[in-house]
Amino acid sequence: MTASRRQILTGAATAAATALGALPAAQAATPARDARAAAAHEPLRARRLKAGDTIGLVSPANATYEREPLEIAVESLEALGFKVKLGANVRGRYGQFGGTDVQRAADINDFFADDEVAGLLALTGGSGCNRIVDKLNYALIRRKPKFFGGFSDLTSLVNAIHRQTGLITFHCPVAGSEWNEFSLQHFRAVAMDAQADLLQNPQGERGANLVQREDRISTLRPGIARGPLVGGNLAVLSSLAGSPYFPDTRGAILFLEEINEYIYRVDRMLSTLRLCGALDQLAGVVLGKFTQCGPGDGSFGTLTLDEVFDDYFLPLNVPVYRGAMIGHIKRKFTVPVGQPAEMDARAGTLRLLSPAVL
């Protein structure tokens, strides 16, 4: 993600009300009203993806400047057994973005309207998805639910679509990701085989070491909790605070990840979530990978990530664990946003309570 992603939106006056599901009177006519009604019922589920389906490839965040990454992404999806249909603007560029705001939103709306397309997957992340969350046709998406997935900057779209329509969306590899066996296994299980998947880090991978050193789980507070999954990239999620596209976190399991942010910025983003009330009624917290999130070069010292996480999450008195395979890493889970799940913070597991697709 680019540095522009780090901007944190203001609007704290309305943030708490939005996070708790009550918008000010001036916003009473926004799409969030429909979302709250949808949230009271069973989540909306898309049909599972299967070999032979057509995947609509969209570029709602950064542009892809070279031809080869697009070719590799298409070949990867074809190797999964899918046909690929390119968005009209998937090769577009407007500054760092994959086309203008209108073009990028239009590709998503067009593919939801296209009966030939079974699901949509983002080509890459980056920045810019916040610019188009208010340009999607949520009524259309609600009428014609389909698989929609991506991670990183796609955090804003997967959460906005779920909040506005009730549709379960997917925090998952983008088309340009490395589709290794671990990522493939979980994507297939969740999106194609309709399994109630168990999301658990690799076990016993010691290599030449006496104990496992990579992809370890750290339990901050043990316990078991159930709730719908919401979350994604911390910077992107916190930038939605105060908007009708921010997820309803009441009773939810919040999952978070980050990359290339100094610790003081992580602290500031978490304070945004706390101040807008998003942490108040959580059922539990799953922290993914916080990759290259160090202290920077501050001359007066800094809190550690351990201390920051303790400060924000231990007072909640809910189960919390850290280290899940979620984030800017090669091997990653497919996490369905809005799907009810059970977390075990001592074991470091997330278990889907039912299939996330039909």
Short mmCIF file of N, CA and C in Angstrom, two decimals, residues 126-211:
data_model
loop_
_atom_site.label_atom_id
_atom_site.label_comp_id
_atom_site.label_asym_id
_atom_site.label_seq_id
_atom_site.Cartn_x
_atom_site.Cartn_y
_atom_site.Cartn_z
N GLY A 126 -3.31 -1.90 -3.05
CA GLY A 126 -2.65 -0.61 -3.22
C GLY A 126 -3.37 0.48 -2.47
N SER A 127 -4.10 1.31 -3.19
CA SER A 127 -4.90 2.38 -2.58
C SER A 127 -5.99 2.79 -3.54
N GLY A 128 -6.97 3.49 -3.03
CA GLY A 128 -8.01 4.04 -3.89
C GLY A 128 -9.40 3.46 -3.72
N CYS A 129 -9.53 2.33 -3.02
CA CYS A 129 -10.86 1.72 -2.89
C CYS A 129 -11.82 2.60 -2.10
N ASN A 130 -11.30 3.36 -1.13
CA ASN A 130 -12.18 4.26 -0.37
C ASN A 130 -12.85 5.28 -1.27
N ARG A 131 -12.21 5.61 -2.39
CA ARG A 131 -12.77 6.62 -3.29
C ARG A 131 -14.00 6.12 -4.03
N ILE A 132 -14.24 4.80 -4.02
CA ILE A 132 -15.36 4.28 -4.81
C ILE A 132 -16.41 3.55 -3.99
N VAL A 133 -16.26 3.49 -2.67
CA VAL A 133 -17.26 2.75 -1.88
C VAL A 133 -18.65 3.35 -2.02
N ASP A 134 -18.74 4.65 -2.27
CA ASP A 134 -20.05 5.29 -2.41
C ASP A 134 -20.54 5.29 -3.85
N LYS A 135 -19.83 4.60 -4.72
CA LYS A 135 -20.21 4.54 -6.13
C LYS A 135 -20.65 3.15 -6.57
N LEU A 136 -20.69 2.21 -5.64
CA LEU A 136 -21.15 0.87 -5.99
C LEU A 136 -22.68 0.80 -5.92
N ASN A 137 -23.24 -0.07 -6.74
CA ASN A 137 -24.69 -0.25 -6.79
C ASN A 137 -25.07 -1.36 -5.82
N TYR A 138 -25.28 -0.99 -4.57
CA TYR A 138 -25.53 -1.99 -3.54
C TYR A 138 -26.87 -2.69 -3.72
N ALA A 139 -27.84 -2.01 -4.27
CA ALA A 139 -29.13 -2.67 -4.53
C ALA A 139 -28.95 -3.78 -5.56
N LEU A 140 -28.14 -3.53 -6.57
CA LEU A 140 -27.83 -4.55 -7.58
C LEU A 140 -27.09 -5.72 -6.95
N ILE A 141 -26.10 -5.42 -6.12
CA ILE A 141 -25.31 -6.47 -5.47
C ILE A 141 -26.20 -7.33 -4.59
N ARG A 142 -27.14 -6.70 -3.90
CA ARG A 142 -28.05 -7.45 -3.04
C ARG A 142 -28.95 -8.36 -3.87
N ARG A 143 -29.36 -7.88 -5.04
CA ARG A 143 -30.24 -8.69 -5.90
C ARG A 143 -29.48 -9.83 -6.57
N LYS A 144 -28.21 -9.61 -6.88
CA LYS A 144 -27.44 -10.60 -7.63
C LYS A 144 -26.14 -10.91 -6.89
N PRO A 145 -26.22 -11.55 -5.75
CA PRO A 145 -25.02 -11.78 -4.92
C PRO A 145 -24.03 -12.71 -5.62
N LYS A 146 -22.76 -12.34 -5.54
CA LYS A 146 -21.69 -13.13 -6.14
C LYS A 146 -20.48 -13.09 -5.23
N PHE A 147 -19.59 -14.03 -5.45
CA PHE A 147 -18.31 -14.02 -4.75
C PHE A 147 -17.59 -12.71 -5.07
N PHE A 148 -17.06 -12.06 -4.02
CA PHE A 148 -16.22 -10.87 -4.20
C PHE A 148 -15.07 -10.97 -3.22
N GLY A 149 -13.82 -10.87 -3.74
CA GLY A 149 -12.69 -11.06 -2.85
C GLY A 149 -11.48 -10.21 -3.17
N GLY A 150 -10.62 -10.11 -2.15
CA GLY A 150 -9.36 -9.40 -2.23
C GLY A 150 -8.91 -9.06 -0.82
N PHE A 151 -7.71 -8.49 -0.68
CA PHE A 151 -7.23 -8.08 0.64
C PHE A 151 -6.49 -6.76 0.51
N SER A 152 -5.83 -6.35 1.58
CA SER A 152 -5.08 -5.09 1.60
C SER A 152 -6.06 -3.94 1.43
N ASP A 153 -5.94 -3.11 0.39
CA ASP A 153 -6.85 -1.98 0.22
C ASP A 153 -8.28 -2.43 -0.05
N LEU A 154 -8.46 -3.67 -0.47
CA LEU A 154 -9.81 -4.20 -0.69
C LEU A 154 -10.57 -4.35 0.61
N THR A 155 -9.89 -4.16 1.75
CA THR A 155 -10.57 -4.15 3.05
C THR A 155 -11.78 -3.24 3.04
N SER A 156 -11.67 -2.07 2.40
CA SER A 156 -12.80 -1.14 2.40
C SER A 156 -13.98 -1.69 1.62
N LEU A 157 -13.72 -2.36 0.50
CA LEU A 157 -14.82 -2.86 -0.33
C LEU A 157 -15.46 -4.11 0.26
N VAL A 158 -14.65 -5.04 0.78
CA VAL A 158 -15.27 -6.26 1.33
C VAL A 158 -16.11 -5.93 2.55
N ASN A 159 -15.69 -4.96 3.34
CA ASN A 159 -16.49 -4.57 4.51
C ASN A 159 -17.68 -3.71 4.11
N ALA A 160 -17.49 -2.81 3.14
CA ALA A 160 -18.60 -1.95 2.71
C ALA A 160 -19.71 -2.77 2.07
N ILE A 161 -19.34 -3.72 1.21
CA ILE A 161 -20.35 -4.54 0.55
C ILE A 161 -21.13 -5.36 1.58
N HIS A 162 -20.40 -5.94 2.55
CA HIS A 162 -21.12 -6.70 3.56
C HIS A 162 -22.02 -5.80 4.40
N ARG A 163 -21.52 -4.64 4.78
CA ARG A 163 -22.32 -3.75 5.63
C ARG A 163 -23.58 -3.27 4.91
N GLN A 164 -23.45 -2.99 3.62
CA GLN A 164 -24.58 -2.42 2.89
C GLN A 164 -25.55 -3.45 2.35
N THR A 165 -25.12 -4.70 2.20
CA THR A 165 -25.98 -5.69 1.57
C THR A 165 -26.21 -6.94 2.41
N GLY A 166 -25.36 -7.19 3.40
CA GLY A 166 -25.43 -8.45 4.14
C GLY A 166 -24.71 -9.59 3.45
N LEU A 167 -24.15 -9.35 2.24
CA LEU A 167 -23.46 -10.40 1.49
C LEU A 167 -22.13 -10.74 2.16
N ILE A 168 -21.86 -12.02 2.36
CA ILE A 168 -20.56 -12.46 2.84
C ILE A 168 -19.54 -12.26 1.72
N THR A 169 -18.49 -11.51 2.03
CA THR A 169 -17.42 -11.24 1.09
C THR A 169 -16.15 -11.92 1.61
N PHE A 170 -15.03 -11.78 0.89
CA PHE A 170 -13.88 -12.61 1.21
C PHE A 170 -12.58 -11.83 1.24
N HIS A 171 -11.96 -11.85 2.42
CA HIS A 171 -10.61 -11.30 2.59
C HIS A 171 -9.67 -12.45 2.21
N CYS A 172 -9.13 -12.39 1.00
CA CYS A 172 -8.46 -13.55 0.42
C CYS A 172 -7.37 -13.08 -0.53
N PRO A 173 -6.57 -13.99 -1.07
CA PRO A 173 -5.56 -13.57 -2.04
C PRO A 173 -6.19 -12.81 -3.20
N VAL A 174 -5.47 -11.82 -3.71
CA VAL A 174 -5.86 -11.19 -4.96
C VAL A 174 -5.35 -12.06 -6.11
N ALA A 175 -5.82 -11.77 -7.31
CA ALA A 175 -5.43 -12.61 -8.45
C ALA A 175 -3.93 -12.62 -8.66
N GLY A 176 -3.27 -11.50 -8.35
CA GLY A 176 -1.82 -11.41 -8.53
C GLY A 176 -1.01 -11.95 -7.38
N SER A 177 -1.67 -12.55 -6.37
CA SER A 177 -0.94 -13.12 -5.23
C SER A 177 -0.18 -14.37 -5.64
N GLU A 178 0.70 -14.82 -4.76
CA GLU A 178 1.35 -16.11 -4.95
C GLU A 178 0.37 -17.20 -4.51
N TRP A 179 -0.08 -18.00 -5.46
CA TRP A 179 -1.07 -19.04 -5.16
C TRP A 179 -0.35 -20.33 -4.78
N ASN A 180 0.25 -20.32 -3.59
CA ASN A 180 0.94 -21.50 -3.08
C ASN A 180 -0.07 -22.50 -2.53
N GLU A 181 0.41 -23.67 -2.13
CA GLU A 181 -0.48 -24.76 -1.72
C GLU A 181 -1.31 -24.39 -0.49
N PHE A 182 -0.71 -23.67 0.47
CA PHE A 182 -1.43 -23.29 1.68
C PHE A 182 -2.60 -22.37 1.32
N SER A 183 -2.30 -21.32 0.54
CA SER A 183 -3.35 -20.38 0.15
C SER A 183 -4.42 -21.07 -0.69
N LEU A 184 -3.99 -21.94 -1.61
CA LEU A 184 -4.93 -22.67 -2.45
C LEU A 184 -5.85 -23.56 -1.62
N GLN A 185 -5.27 -24.25 -0.66
CA GLN A 185 -6.06 -25.16 0.17
C GLN A 185 -7.20 -24.43 0.85
N HIS A 186 -6.92 -23.29 1.45
CA HIS A 186 -7.96 -22.57 2.18
C HIS A 186 -8.93 -21.87 1.24
N PHE A 187 -8.46 -21.36 0.11
CA PHE A 187 -9.37 -20.74 -0.86
C PHE A 187 -10.35 -21.77 -1.40
N ARG A 188 -9.82 -22.92 -1.79
CA ARG A 188 -10.70 -23.96 -2.32
C ARG A 188 -11.71 -24.42 -1.27
N ALA A 189 -11.22 -24.62 -0.04
CA ALA A 189 -12.11 -25.11 1.01
C ALA A 189 -13.26 -24.14 1.26
N VAL A 190 -12.96 -22.86 1.34
CA VAL A 190 -13.97 -21.86 1.72
C VAL A 190 -14.83 -21.44 0.53
N ALA A 191 -14.19 -21.12 -0.61
CA ALA A 191 -14.91 -20.50 -1.73
C ALA A 191 -15.45 -21.50 -2.74
N MET A 192 -14.82 -22.69 -2.83
CA MET A 192 -15.21 -23.64 -3.88
C MET A 192 -15.88 -24.90 -3.33
N ASP A 193 -15.39 -25.40 -2.21
CA ASP A 193 -15.93 -26.65 -1.67
C ASP A 193 -16.98 -26.43 -0.59
N ALA A 194 -17.22 -25.15 -0.25
CA ALA A 194 -18.25 -24.81 0.75
C ALA A 194 -18.04 -25.57 2.05
N GLN A 195 -16.80 -25.60 2.52
CA GLN A 195 -16.49 -26.26 3.78
C GLN A 195 -16.55 -25.27 4.93
N ALA A 196 -16.92 -25.76 6.10
CA ALA A 196 -16.79 -24.98 7.33
C ALA A 196 -15.34 -25.12 7.77
N ASP A 197 -14.48 -24.33 7.17
CA ASP A 197 -13.03 -24.52 7.26
C ASP A 197 -12.50 -24.19 8.66
N LEU A 198 -11.41 -24.86 9.03
CA LEU A 198 -10.67 -24.55 10.24
C LEU A 198 -9.44 -23.75 9.83
N LEU A 199 -9.36 -22.51 10.28
CA LEU A 199 -8.24 -21.63 9.95
C LEU A 199 -7.21 -21.75 11.07
N GLN A 200 -6.17 -22.51 10.80
CA GLN A 200 -5.15 -22.79 11.80
C GLN A 200 -3.78 -22.68 11.15
N ASN A 201 -2.86 -22.02 11.85
CA ASN A 201 -1.51 -21.87 11.33
C ASN A 201 -0.83 -23.22 11.13
N PRO A 202 0.17 -23.30 10.25
CA PRO A 202 0.93 -24.55 10.08
C PRO A 202 1.52 -24.99 11.42
N GLN A 203 1.49 -26.28 11.65
CA GLN A 203 1.95 -26.84 12.92
C GLN A 203 3.24 -27.64 12.71
N GLY A 204 4.18 -27.47 13.64
CA GLY A 204 5.37 -28.31 13.67
C GLY A 204 6.41 -28.03 12.62
N GLU A 205 6.38 -26.87 11.99
CA GLU A 205 7.37 -26.53 10.97
C GLU A 205 8.64 -25.99 11.64
N ARG A 206 9.50 -26.87 12.09
CA ARG A 206 10.69 -26.46 12.82
C ARG A 206 11.88 -26.17 11.92
N GLY A 207 11.91 -26.79 10.72
CA GLY A 207 13.10 -26.66 9.89
C GLY A 207 14.31 -27.23 10.60
N ALA A 208 15.41 -26.46 10.66
CA ALA A 208 16.62 -26.91 11.34
C ALA A 208 16.65 -26.47 12.80
N ASN A 209 15.54 -25.93 13.29
CA ASN A 209 15.50 -25.39 14.65
C ASN A 209 14.93 -26.40 15.63
N LEU A 210 15.20 -26.19 16.91
CA LEU A 210 14.66 -27.05 17.95
C LEU A 210 13.17 -26.87 18.12
N VAL A 211 12.69 -25.66 17.89
CA VAL A 211 11.26 -25.36 18.04
C VAL A 211 10.82 -24.56 16.83
#
